[in-house]
PDB file of C-alpha atoms in Angstrom:
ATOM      1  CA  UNK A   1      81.169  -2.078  89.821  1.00  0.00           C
ATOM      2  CA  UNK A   2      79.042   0.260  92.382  1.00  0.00           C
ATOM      3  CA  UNK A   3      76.268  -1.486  92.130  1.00  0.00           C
ATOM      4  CA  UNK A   4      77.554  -4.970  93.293  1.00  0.00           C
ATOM      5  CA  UNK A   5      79.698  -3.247  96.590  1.00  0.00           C
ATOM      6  CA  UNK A   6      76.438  -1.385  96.986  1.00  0.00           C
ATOM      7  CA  UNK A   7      74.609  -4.422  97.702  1.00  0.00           C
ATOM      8  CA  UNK A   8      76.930  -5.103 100.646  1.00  0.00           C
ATOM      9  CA  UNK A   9      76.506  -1.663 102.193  1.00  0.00           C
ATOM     10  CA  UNK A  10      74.518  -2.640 105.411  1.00  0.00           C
ATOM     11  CA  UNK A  11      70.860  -2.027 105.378  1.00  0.00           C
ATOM     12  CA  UNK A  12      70.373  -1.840 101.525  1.00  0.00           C
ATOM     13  CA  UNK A  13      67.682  -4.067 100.159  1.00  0.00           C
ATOM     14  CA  UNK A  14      67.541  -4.034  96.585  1.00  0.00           C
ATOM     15  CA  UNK A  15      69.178  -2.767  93.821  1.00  0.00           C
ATOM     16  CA  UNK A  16      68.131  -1.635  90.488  1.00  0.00           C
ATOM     17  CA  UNK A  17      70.853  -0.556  87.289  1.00  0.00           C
ATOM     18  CA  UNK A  18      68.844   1.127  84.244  1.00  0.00           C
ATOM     19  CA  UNK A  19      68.390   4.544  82.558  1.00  0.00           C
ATOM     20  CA  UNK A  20      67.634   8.220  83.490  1.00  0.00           C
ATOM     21  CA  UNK A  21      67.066  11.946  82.435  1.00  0.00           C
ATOM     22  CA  UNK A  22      66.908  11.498  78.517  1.00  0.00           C
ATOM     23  CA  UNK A  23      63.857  11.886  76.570  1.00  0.00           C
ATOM     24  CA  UNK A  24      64.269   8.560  74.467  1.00  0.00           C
ATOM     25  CA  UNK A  25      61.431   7.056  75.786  1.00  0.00           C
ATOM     26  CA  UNK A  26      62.898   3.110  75.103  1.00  0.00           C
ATOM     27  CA  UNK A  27      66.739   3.808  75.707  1.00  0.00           C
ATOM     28  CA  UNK A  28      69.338   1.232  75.030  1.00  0.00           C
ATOM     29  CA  UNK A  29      72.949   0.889  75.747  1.00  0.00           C
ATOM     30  CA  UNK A  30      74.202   1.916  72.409  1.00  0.00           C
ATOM     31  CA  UNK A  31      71.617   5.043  72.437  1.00  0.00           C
ATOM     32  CA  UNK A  32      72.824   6.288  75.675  1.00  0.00           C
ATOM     33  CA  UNK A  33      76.636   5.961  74.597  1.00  0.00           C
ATOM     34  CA  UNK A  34      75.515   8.011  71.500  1.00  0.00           C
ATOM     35  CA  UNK A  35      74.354  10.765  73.888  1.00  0.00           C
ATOM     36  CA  UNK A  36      70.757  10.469  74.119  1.00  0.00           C
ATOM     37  CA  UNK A  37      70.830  12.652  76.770  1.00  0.00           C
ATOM     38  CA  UNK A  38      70.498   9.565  79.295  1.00  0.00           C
ATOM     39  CA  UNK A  39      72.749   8.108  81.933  1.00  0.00           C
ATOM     40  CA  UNK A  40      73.753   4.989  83.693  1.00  0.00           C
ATOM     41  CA  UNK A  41      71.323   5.074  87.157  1.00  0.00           C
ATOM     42  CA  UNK A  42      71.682   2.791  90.204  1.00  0.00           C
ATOM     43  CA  UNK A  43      68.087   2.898  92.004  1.00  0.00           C
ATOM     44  CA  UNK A  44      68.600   1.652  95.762  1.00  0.00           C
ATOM     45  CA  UNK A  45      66.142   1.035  98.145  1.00  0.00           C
ATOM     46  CA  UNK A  46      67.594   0.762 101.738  1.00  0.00           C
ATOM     47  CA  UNK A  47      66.299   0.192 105.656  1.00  0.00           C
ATOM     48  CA  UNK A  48      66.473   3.797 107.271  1.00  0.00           C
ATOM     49  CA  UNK A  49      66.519   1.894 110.571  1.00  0.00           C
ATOM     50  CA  UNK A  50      70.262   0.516 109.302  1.00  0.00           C
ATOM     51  CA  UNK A  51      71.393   3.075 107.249  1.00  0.00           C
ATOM     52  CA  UNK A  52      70.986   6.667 106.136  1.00  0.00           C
ATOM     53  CA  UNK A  53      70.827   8.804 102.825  1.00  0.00           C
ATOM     54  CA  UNK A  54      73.851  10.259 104.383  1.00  0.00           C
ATOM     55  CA  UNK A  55      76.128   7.628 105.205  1.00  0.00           C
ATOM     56  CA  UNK A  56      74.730   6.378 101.109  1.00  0.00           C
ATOM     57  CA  UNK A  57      76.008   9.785  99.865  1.00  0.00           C
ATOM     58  CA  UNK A  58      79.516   9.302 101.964  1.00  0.00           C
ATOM     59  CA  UNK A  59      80.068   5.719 100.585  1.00  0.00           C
ATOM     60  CA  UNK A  60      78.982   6.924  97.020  1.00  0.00           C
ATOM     61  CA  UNK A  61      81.940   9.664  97.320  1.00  0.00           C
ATOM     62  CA  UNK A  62      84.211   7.673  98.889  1.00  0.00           C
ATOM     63  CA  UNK A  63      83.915   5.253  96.064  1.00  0.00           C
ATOM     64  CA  UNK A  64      83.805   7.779  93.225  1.00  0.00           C
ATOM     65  CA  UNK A  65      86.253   7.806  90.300  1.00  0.00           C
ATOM     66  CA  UNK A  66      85.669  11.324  89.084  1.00  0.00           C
ATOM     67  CA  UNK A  67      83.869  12.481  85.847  1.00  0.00           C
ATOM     68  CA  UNK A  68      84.256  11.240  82.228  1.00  0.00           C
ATOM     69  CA  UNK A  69      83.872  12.226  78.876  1.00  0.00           C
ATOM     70  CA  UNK A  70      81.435   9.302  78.191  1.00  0.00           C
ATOM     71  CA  UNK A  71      77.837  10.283  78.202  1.00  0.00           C
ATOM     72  CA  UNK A  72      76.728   7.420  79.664  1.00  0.00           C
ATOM     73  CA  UNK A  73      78.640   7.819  82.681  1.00  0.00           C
ATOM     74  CA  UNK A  74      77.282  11.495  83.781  1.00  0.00           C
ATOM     75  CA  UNK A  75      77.618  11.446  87.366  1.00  0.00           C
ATOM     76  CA  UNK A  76      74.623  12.872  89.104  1.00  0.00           C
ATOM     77  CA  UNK A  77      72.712  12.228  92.209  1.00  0.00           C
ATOM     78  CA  UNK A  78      69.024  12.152  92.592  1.00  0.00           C
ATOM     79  CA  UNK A  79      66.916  12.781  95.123  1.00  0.00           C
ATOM     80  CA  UNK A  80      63.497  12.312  96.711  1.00  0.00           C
ATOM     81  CA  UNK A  81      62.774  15.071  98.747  1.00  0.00           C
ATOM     82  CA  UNK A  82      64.045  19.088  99.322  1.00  0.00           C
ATOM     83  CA  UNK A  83      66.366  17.445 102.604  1.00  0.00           C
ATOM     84  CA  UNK A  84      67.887  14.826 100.517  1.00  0.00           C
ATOM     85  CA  UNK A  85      68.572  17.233  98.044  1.00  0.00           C
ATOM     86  CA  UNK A  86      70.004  19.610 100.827  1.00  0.00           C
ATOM     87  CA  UNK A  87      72.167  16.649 101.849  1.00  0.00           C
ATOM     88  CA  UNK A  88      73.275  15.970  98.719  1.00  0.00           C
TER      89      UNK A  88
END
């Protein structure tokens, strides 16, 4: 599971697993596996002085399994700012 190696990865804090980009305003598991228009999200706040968004998006790739038909495993990467979004 990414979120469990991703709370090895040096300099990240916290880790958060929940719901994004749906308009179901209370989504569930089974609602997002219907195709609420949600997805699976892993929120991670890291130490820029240890790490950076960059070496996150590397790891993230290195550890990704490809797409799936499953709606609630939409693979997607958000973003803060116009430079993450450049880096991503």
């Amino acid at each position: 599971m990414l979120d469990k190696s991703t709370k090895r990865f040096p300099g990240v804090r916290k880790t958060a697993v929940g719901y994004t980009g749906g308009d179901n305003p209370k989504p569930t598991y089974e609602s997002v596996c219907r195709g609420d228009g949600h997805t699976e999200a892993l929120l991670v706040q890291y130490d820029e002085g240890q790490t950076s968004y960059e070496d996150l998006l590397r790891f993230f790739w290195k550890n990704y399994r490809g797409s799936t038909p499953m709606p609630q495993y939409k693979t997607a990467i958000w973003y803060h700012d116009e430079e993450q979004r450049a880096a991503a």
